[in-house]
Tab-separated table of C-alpha atoms and ligand atoms in Angstrom:
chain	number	residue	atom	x	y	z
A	228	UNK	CA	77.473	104.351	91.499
A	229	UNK	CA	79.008	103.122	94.909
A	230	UNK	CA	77.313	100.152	96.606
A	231	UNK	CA	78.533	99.424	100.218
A	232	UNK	CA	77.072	95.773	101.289
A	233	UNK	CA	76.776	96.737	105.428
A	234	UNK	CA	75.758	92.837	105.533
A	235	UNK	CA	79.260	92.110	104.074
A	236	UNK	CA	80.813	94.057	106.517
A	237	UNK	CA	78.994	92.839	109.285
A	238	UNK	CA	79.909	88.717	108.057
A	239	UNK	CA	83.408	90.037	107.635
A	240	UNK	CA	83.488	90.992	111.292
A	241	UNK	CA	81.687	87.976	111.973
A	242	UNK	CA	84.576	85.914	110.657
A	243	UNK	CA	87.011	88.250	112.404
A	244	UNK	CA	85.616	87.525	115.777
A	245	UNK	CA	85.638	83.945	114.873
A	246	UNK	CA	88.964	83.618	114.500
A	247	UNK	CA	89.822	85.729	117.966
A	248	UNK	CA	87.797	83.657	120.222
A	249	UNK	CA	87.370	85.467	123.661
A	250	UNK	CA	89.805	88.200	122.292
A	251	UNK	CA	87.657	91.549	122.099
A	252	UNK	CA	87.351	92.784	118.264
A	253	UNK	CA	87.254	96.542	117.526
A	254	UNK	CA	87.517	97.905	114.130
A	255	UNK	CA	89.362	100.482	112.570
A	256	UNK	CA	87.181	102.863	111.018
A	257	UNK	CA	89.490	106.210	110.202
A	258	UNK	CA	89.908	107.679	106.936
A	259	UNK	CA	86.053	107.449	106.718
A	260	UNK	CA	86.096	103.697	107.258
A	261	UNK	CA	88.507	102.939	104.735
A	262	UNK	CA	86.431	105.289	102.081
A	263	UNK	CA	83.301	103.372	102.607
A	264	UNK	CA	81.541	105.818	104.941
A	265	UNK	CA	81.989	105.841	108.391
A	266	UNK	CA	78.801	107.118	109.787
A	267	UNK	CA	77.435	103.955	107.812
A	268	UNK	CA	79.688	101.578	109.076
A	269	UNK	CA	79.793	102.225	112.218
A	270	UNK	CA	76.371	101.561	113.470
A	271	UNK	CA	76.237	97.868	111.504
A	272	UNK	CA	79.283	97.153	113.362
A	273	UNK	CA	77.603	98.330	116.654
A	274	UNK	CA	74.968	95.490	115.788
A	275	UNK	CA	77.328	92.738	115.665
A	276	UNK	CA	78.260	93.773	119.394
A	277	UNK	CA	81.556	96.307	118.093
A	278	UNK	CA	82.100	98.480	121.184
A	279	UNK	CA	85.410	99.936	120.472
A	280	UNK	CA	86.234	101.814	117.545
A	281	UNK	CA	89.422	103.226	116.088
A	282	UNK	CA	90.287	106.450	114.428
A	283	UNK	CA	92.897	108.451	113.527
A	284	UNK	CA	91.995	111.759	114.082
A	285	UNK	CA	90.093	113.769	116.766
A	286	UNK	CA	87.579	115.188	114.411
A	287	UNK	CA	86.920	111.903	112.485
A	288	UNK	CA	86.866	111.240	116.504
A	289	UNK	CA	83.933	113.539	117.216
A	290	UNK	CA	82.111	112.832	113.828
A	291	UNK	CA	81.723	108.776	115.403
A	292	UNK	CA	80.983	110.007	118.675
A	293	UNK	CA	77.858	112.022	117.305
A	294	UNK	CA	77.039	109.286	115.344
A	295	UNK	CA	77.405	106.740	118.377
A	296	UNK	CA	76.571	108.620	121.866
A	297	UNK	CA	76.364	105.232	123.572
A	298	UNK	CA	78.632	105.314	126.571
A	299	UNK	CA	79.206	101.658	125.834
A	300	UNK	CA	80.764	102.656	122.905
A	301	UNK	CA	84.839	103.651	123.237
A	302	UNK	CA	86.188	105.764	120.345
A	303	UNK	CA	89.406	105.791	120.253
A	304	UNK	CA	92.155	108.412	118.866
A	305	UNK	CA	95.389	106.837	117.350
A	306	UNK	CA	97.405	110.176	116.823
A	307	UNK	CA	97.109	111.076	120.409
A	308	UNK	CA	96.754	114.679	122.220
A	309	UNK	CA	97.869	117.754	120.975
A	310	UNK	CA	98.475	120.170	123.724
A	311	UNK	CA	95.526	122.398	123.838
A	312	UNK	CA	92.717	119.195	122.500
A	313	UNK	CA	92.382	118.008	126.567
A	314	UNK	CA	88.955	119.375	126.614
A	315	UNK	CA	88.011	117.888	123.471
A	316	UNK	CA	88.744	114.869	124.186
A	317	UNK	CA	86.676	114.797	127.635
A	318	UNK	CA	83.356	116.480	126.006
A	319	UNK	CA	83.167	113.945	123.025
A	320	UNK	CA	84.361	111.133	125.232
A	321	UNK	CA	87.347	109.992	123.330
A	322	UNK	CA	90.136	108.127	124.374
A	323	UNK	CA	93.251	109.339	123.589
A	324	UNK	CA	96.101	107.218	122.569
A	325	UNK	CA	99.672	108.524	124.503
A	326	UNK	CA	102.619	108.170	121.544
A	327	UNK	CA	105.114	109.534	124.065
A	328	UNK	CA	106.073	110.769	127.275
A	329	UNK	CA	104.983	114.321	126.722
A	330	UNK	CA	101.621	112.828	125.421
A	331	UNK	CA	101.266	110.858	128.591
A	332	UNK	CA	102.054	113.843	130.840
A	333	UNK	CA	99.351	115.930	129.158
A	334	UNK	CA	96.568	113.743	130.097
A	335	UNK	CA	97.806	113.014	133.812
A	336	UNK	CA	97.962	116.583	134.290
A	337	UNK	CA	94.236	116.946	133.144
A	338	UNK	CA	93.101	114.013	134.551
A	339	UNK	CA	94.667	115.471	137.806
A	340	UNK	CA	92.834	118.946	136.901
A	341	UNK	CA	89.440	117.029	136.277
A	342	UNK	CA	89.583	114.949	139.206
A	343	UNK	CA	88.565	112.348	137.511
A	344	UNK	CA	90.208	108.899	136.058
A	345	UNK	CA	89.756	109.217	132.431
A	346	UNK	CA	90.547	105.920	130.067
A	347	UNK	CA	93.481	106.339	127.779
A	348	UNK	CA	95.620	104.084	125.690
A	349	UNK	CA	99.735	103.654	125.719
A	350	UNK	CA	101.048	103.014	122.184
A	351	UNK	CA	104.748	101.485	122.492
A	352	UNK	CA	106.806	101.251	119.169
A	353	UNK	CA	107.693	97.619	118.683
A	354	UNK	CA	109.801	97.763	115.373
A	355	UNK	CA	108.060	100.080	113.329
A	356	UNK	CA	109.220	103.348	114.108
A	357	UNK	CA	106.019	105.059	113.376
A	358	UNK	CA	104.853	106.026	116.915
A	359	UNK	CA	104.609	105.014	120.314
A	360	UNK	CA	107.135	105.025	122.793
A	361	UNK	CA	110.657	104.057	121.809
A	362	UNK	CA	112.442	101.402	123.939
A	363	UNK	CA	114.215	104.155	125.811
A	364	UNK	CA	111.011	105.858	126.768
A	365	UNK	CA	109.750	102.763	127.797
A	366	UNK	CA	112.948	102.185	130.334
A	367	UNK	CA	112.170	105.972	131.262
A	368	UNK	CA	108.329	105.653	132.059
A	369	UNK	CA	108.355	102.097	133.112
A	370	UNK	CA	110.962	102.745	136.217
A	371	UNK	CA	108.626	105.362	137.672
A	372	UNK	CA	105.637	104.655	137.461
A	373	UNK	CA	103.978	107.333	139.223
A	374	UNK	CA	104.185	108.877	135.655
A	375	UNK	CA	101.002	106.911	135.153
A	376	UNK	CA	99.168	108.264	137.804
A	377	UNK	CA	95.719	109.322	137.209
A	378	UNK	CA	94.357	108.159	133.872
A	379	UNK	CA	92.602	104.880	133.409
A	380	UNK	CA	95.706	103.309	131.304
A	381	UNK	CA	93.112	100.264	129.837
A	382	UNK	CA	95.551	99.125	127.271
A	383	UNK	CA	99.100	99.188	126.108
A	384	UNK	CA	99.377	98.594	122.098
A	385	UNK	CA	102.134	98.106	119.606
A	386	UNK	CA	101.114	98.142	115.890
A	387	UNK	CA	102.940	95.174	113.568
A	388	UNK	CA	104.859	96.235	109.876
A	389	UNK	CA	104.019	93.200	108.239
A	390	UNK	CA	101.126	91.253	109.680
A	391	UNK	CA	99.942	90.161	105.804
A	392	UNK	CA	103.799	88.377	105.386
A	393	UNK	CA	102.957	85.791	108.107
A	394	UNK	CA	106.551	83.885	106.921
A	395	UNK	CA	108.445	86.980	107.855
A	396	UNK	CA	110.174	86.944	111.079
A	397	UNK	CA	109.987	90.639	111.654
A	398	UNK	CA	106.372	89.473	113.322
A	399	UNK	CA	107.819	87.210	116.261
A	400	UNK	CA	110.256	89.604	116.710
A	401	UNK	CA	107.818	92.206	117.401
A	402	UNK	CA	105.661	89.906	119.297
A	403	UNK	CA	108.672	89.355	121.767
A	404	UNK	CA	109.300	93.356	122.143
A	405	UNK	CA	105.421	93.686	122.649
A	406	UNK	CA	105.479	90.885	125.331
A	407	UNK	CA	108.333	92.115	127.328
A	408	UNK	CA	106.762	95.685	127.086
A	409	UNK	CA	103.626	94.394	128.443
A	410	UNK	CA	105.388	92.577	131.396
A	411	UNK	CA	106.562	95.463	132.956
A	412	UNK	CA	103.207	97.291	131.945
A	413	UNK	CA	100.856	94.731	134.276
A	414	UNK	CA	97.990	97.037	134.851
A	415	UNK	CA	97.105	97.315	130.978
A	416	UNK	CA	95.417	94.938	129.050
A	417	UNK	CA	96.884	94.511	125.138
A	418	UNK	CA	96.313	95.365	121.862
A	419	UNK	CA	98.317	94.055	119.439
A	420	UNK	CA	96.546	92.737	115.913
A	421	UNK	CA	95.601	94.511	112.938
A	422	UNK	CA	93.567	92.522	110.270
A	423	UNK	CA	96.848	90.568	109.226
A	424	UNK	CA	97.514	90.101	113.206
A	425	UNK	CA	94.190	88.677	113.535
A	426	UNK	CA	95.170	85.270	110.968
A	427	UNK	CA	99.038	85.055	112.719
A	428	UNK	CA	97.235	83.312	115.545
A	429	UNK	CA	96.016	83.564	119.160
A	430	UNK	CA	99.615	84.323	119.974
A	431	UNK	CA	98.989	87.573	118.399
A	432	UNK	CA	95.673	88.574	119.993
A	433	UNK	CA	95.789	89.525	123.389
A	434	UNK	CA	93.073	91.246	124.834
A	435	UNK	CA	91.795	93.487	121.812
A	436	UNK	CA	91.925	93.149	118.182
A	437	UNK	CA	91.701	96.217	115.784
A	438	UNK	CA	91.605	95.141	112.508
A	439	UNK	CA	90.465	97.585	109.346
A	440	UNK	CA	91.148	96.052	105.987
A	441	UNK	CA	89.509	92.636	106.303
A	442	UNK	CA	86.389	94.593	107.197
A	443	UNK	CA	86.046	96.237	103.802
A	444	UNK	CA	86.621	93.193	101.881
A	445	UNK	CA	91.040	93.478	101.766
A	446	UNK	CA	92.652	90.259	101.878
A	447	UNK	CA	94.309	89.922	105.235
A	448	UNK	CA	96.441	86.890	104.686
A	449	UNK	CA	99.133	87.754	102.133
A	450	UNK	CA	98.948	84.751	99.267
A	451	UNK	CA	96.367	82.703	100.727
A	452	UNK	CA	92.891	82.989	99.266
A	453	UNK	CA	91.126	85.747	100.499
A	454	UNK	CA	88.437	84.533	103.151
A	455	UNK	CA	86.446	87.811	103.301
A	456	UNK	CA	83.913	89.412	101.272
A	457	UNK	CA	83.454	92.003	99.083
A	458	UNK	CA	81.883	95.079	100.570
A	459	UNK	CA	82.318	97.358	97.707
A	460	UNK	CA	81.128	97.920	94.137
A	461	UNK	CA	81.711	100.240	92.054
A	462	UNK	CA	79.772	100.434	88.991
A	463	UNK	CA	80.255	103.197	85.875
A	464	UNK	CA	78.033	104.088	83.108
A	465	UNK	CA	78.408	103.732	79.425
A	466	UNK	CA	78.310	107.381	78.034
A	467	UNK	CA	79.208	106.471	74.243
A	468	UNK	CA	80.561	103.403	72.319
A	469	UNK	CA	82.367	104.850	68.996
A	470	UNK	CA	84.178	102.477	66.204
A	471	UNK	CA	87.373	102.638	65.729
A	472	UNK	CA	90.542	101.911	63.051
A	473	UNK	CA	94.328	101.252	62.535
A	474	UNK	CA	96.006	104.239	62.909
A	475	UNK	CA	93.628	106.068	65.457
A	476	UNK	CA	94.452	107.015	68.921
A	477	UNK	CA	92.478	106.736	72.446
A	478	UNK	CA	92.897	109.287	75.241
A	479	UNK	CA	94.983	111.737	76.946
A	480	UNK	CA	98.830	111.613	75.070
A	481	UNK	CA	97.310	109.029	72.222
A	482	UNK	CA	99.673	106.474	74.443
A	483	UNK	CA	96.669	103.891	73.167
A	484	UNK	CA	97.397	103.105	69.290
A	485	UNK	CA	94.220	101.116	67.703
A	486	UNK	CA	95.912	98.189	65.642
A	487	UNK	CA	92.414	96.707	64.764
A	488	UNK	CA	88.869	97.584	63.851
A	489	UNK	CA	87.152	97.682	67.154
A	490	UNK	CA	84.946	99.337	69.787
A	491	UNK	CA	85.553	101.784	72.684
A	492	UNK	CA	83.321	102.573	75.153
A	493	UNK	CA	83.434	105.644	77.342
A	494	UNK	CA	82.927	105.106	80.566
A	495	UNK	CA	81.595	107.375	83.692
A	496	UNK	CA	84.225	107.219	86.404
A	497	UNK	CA	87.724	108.372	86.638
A	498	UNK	CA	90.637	109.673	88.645
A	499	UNK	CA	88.428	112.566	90.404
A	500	UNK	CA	86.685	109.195	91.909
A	501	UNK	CA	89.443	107.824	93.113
A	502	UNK	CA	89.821	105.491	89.728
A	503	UNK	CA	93.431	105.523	90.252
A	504	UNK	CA	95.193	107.195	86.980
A	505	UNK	CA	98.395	104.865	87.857
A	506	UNK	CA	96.249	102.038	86.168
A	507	UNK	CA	96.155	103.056	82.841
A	508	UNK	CA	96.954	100.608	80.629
A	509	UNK	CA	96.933	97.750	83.335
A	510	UNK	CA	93.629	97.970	84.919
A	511	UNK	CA	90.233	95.700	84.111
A	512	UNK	CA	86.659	95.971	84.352
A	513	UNK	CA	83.884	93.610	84.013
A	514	UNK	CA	80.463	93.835	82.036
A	515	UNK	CA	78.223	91.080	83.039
A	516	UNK	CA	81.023	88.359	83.443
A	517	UNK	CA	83.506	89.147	80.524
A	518	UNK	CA	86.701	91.112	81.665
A	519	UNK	CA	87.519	93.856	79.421
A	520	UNK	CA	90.746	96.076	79.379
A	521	UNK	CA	91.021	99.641	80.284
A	522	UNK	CA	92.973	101.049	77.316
A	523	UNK	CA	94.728	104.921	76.813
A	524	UNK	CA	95.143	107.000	80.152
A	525	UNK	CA	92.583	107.258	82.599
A	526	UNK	CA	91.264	110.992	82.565
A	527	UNK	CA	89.441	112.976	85.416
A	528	UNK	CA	85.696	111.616	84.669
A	529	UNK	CA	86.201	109.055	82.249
A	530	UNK	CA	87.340	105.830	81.221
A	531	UNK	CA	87.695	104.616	77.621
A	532	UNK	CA	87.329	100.461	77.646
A	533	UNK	CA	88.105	98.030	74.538
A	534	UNK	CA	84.646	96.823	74.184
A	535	UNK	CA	85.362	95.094	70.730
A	536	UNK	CA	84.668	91.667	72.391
A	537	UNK	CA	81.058	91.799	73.179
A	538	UNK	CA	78.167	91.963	70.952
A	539	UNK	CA	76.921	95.731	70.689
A	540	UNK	CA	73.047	95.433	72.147
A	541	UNK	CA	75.610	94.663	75.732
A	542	UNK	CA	77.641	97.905	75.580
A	543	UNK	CA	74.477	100.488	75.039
A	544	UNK	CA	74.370	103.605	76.353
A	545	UNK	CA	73.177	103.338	79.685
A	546	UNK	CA	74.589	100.753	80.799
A	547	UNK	CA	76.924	99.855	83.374
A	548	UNK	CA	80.577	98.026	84.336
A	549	UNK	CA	81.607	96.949	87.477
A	550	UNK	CA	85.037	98.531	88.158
A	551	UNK	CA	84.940	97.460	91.406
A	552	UNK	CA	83.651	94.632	92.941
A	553	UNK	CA	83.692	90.246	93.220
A	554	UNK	CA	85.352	90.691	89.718
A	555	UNK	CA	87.673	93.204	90.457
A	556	UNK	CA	88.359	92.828	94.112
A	557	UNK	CA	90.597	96.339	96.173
A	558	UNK	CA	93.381	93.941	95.734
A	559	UNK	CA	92.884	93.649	92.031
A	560	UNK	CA	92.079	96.963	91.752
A	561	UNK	CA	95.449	98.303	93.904
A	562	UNK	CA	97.871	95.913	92.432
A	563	UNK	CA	96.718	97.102	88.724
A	564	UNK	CA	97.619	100.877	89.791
A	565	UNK	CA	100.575	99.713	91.616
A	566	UNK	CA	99.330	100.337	94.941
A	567	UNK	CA	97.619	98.826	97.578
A	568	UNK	CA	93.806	97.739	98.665
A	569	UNK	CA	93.904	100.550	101.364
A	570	UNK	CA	94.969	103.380	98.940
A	571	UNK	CA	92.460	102.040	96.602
A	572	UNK	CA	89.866	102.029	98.613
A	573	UNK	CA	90.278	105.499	100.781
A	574	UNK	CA	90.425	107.176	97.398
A	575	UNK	CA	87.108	106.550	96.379
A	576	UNK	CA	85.732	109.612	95.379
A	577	UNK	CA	82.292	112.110	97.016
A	578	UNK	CA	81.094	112.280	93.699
A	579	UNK	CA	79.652	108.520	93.155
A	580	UNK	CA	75.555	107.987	93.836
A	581	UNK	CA	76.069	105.657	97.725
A	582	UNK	CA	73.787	103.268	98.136
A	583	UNK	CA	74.173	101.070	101.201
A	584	UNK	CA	72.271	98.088	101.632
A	585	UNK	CA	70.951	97.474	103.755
A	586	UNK	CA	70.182	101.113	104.637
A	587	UNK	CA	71.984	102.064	107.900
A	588	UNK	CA	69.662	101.808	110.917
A	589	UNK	CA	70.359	104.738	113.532
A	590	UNK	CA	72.087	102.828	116.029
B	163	LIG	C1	95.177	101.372	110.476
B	163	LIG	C2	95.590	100.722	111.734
B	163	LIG	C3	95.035	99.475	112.090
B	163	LIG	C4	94.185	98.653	111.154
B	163	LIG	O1	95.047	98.035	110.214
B	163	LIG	P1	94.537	97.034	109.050
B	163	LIG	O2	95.783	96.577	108.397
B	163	LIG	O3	93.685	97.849	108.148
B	163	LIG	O4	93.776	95.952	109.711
B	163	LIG	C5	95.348	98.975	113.350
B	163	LIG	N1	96.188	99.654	114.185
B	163	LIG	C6	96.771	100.827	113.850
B	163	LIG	C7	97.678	101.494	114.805
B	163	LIG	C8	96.499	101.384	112.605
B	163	LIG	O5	97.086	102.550	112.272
């Protein structure tokens, strides 16, 4: 069972917006906002005044826009336009995000076909060499600028490597590159912070924030304590509770030896719901408040938990853990399977029960 707190999300963004003063906060909602469902999402976010929303692909790009018809609303497409998607774009009403100078050209020549000015976003690579234009593109583009001609260029962005290590200077060295880029850019507004770039400071902010993470409940600071809440919780069922002895084994492989008289309980959740099999033998889960180790490999559906702790009317059939949640937060969850928060999250699987509390209005 999957419960998404929409009023969580919607304080998170709160606090987010707090911190960014008259900066403009968007939110990144791709990979089905972070797992927790977008088409849920979304809309809460619309009612805290969210009018610009981020994606990564053009069909999670059309699945928002028929969610949120709003012309307010701006959707906007991070991996940019594949020769052939033009007309996409202009029916759904999504703004395309240029990577590079081919990218650019595409949408001035169909801007110049349309007749019309349509918005679209530069991305300029800053130190990450992911995408955007490199600094030799930039030169390029910058010294003619009738290679802009046409679109509605709102904002140039830049995307930062390690916002959540606010000590390491890779940041203000980005920060620089992003402010010379935007000097010879005039016309364009800025987008610069993620969730981490939001808590480096109004240096980072410019005109539009687009943080992700810190709206689901990740903690956007690095080591400081985490100032958002939890959005998530993940709850799974006690199936059986057997006894156990020396000399028996638990799981997949036997890789859990039983070296006391004890209690297991099987659990209903497992790697097919994005219960990350990387954390077996390392993760945690909670019934009521009493933390409780994950022991032998974590299978497809299942989980097998030491339950030899608590008294036996607590771990009936029926019942249920939280394996995700204010006990075990994303980053709890990702550092036990040696990931992140993010991969955590955008795992979780189709095949929990969702309940979202509030229900989600129709925006
Ligand atoms: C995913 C993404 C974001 C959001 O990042 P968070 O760390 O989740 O806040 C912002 N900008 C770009 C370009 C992204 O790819």
């Amino acid at each position: 069972m999957l419960h998404v707190n929409l009023s969580a999300v919607a304080e998170n963004y709160r606090l987010l917006k707090s911190k960014l003063g008259s900066t403009q906060c968007g939110a990144a909602v791709k990979a089905d906002a972070y797992g927790l469902g977008m088409t849920a999402v979304a809309p809460a976010l619309v009612a805290e005044g969210c009018r610009a929303f981020f994606v990564a692909t053009i069909d999670e790009g059309i699945e928002l826009r028929n969610r949120l018809p709003s012309e307010e609303i701006a959707i906007i497409v991070f991996g940019g336009i594949l020769a052939g998607t033009e007309d996409t774009f202009v029916e759904h009403r999504l703004t395309p995000v240029a990577n590079d100078p081919g990218q650019i050209d595409l949408w001035r020549t169909h801007c110049h076909r349309l007749g019309q000015s349509l918005d679209a976003m530069l991305h300029v690579d800053t130190g990450m060499n992911r995408l955007g234009l490199s600094p030799s593109d930039l030169d390029r583009v910058a010294a003619a600028p009738e290679v802009f001609e046409g679109p509605n260029w709102t904002h140039v962005i830049s995307h930062l490597a390690c916002a959540d290590e606010p000590q390491n200077p890779a940041n203000e060295a980005q920060l620089a590159r992003f402010e010379q880029a935007k000097a010879r850019l005039p016309e364009m507004k800025g987008s610069f912070a993620n969730s981490g770039g939001v808590f480096l400071g109004p240096r980072y902010h410019f005109d539009l924030a687009r943080p992700g993470i810190a709206l689901y409940g990740g903690n956007p600071t690095g080591s400081a304590a985490n100032p958002m809440r939890q959005t998530v919780r993940v709850l799974g069922r006690i199936l059986q509770v057997r006894d156990v002895t020396p000399g028996m084994t638990v799981g997949y492989g036997g890789t859990h030896e039983v070296t006391r008289p004890g209690r297991v309980a099987t659990v209903a959740a497992g790697y097919a719901d994005g219960y990350l099999r990387s954390g077996s033998g390392t993760a945690h889960v909670y019934l009521g408040q009493t933390r409780l180790p994950v022991i032998g490999r974590i299978s497809m559906d299942v989980i097998t938990v030491d339950v030899t702790s608590v008294p036996p009317e607590d771990t009936r059939p029926g019942k249920f853990m939280e394996l995700l949640g204010d006990q075990v937060t994303p980053d709890d969850a990702g550092d036990a399977a040696g990931t992140i928060s993010y991969e955590f999250l955008t795992s979780l699987g189709r095949r929990y029960h969702r309940i979202y509390a509030p229900p989600s209005k129709t925006a």
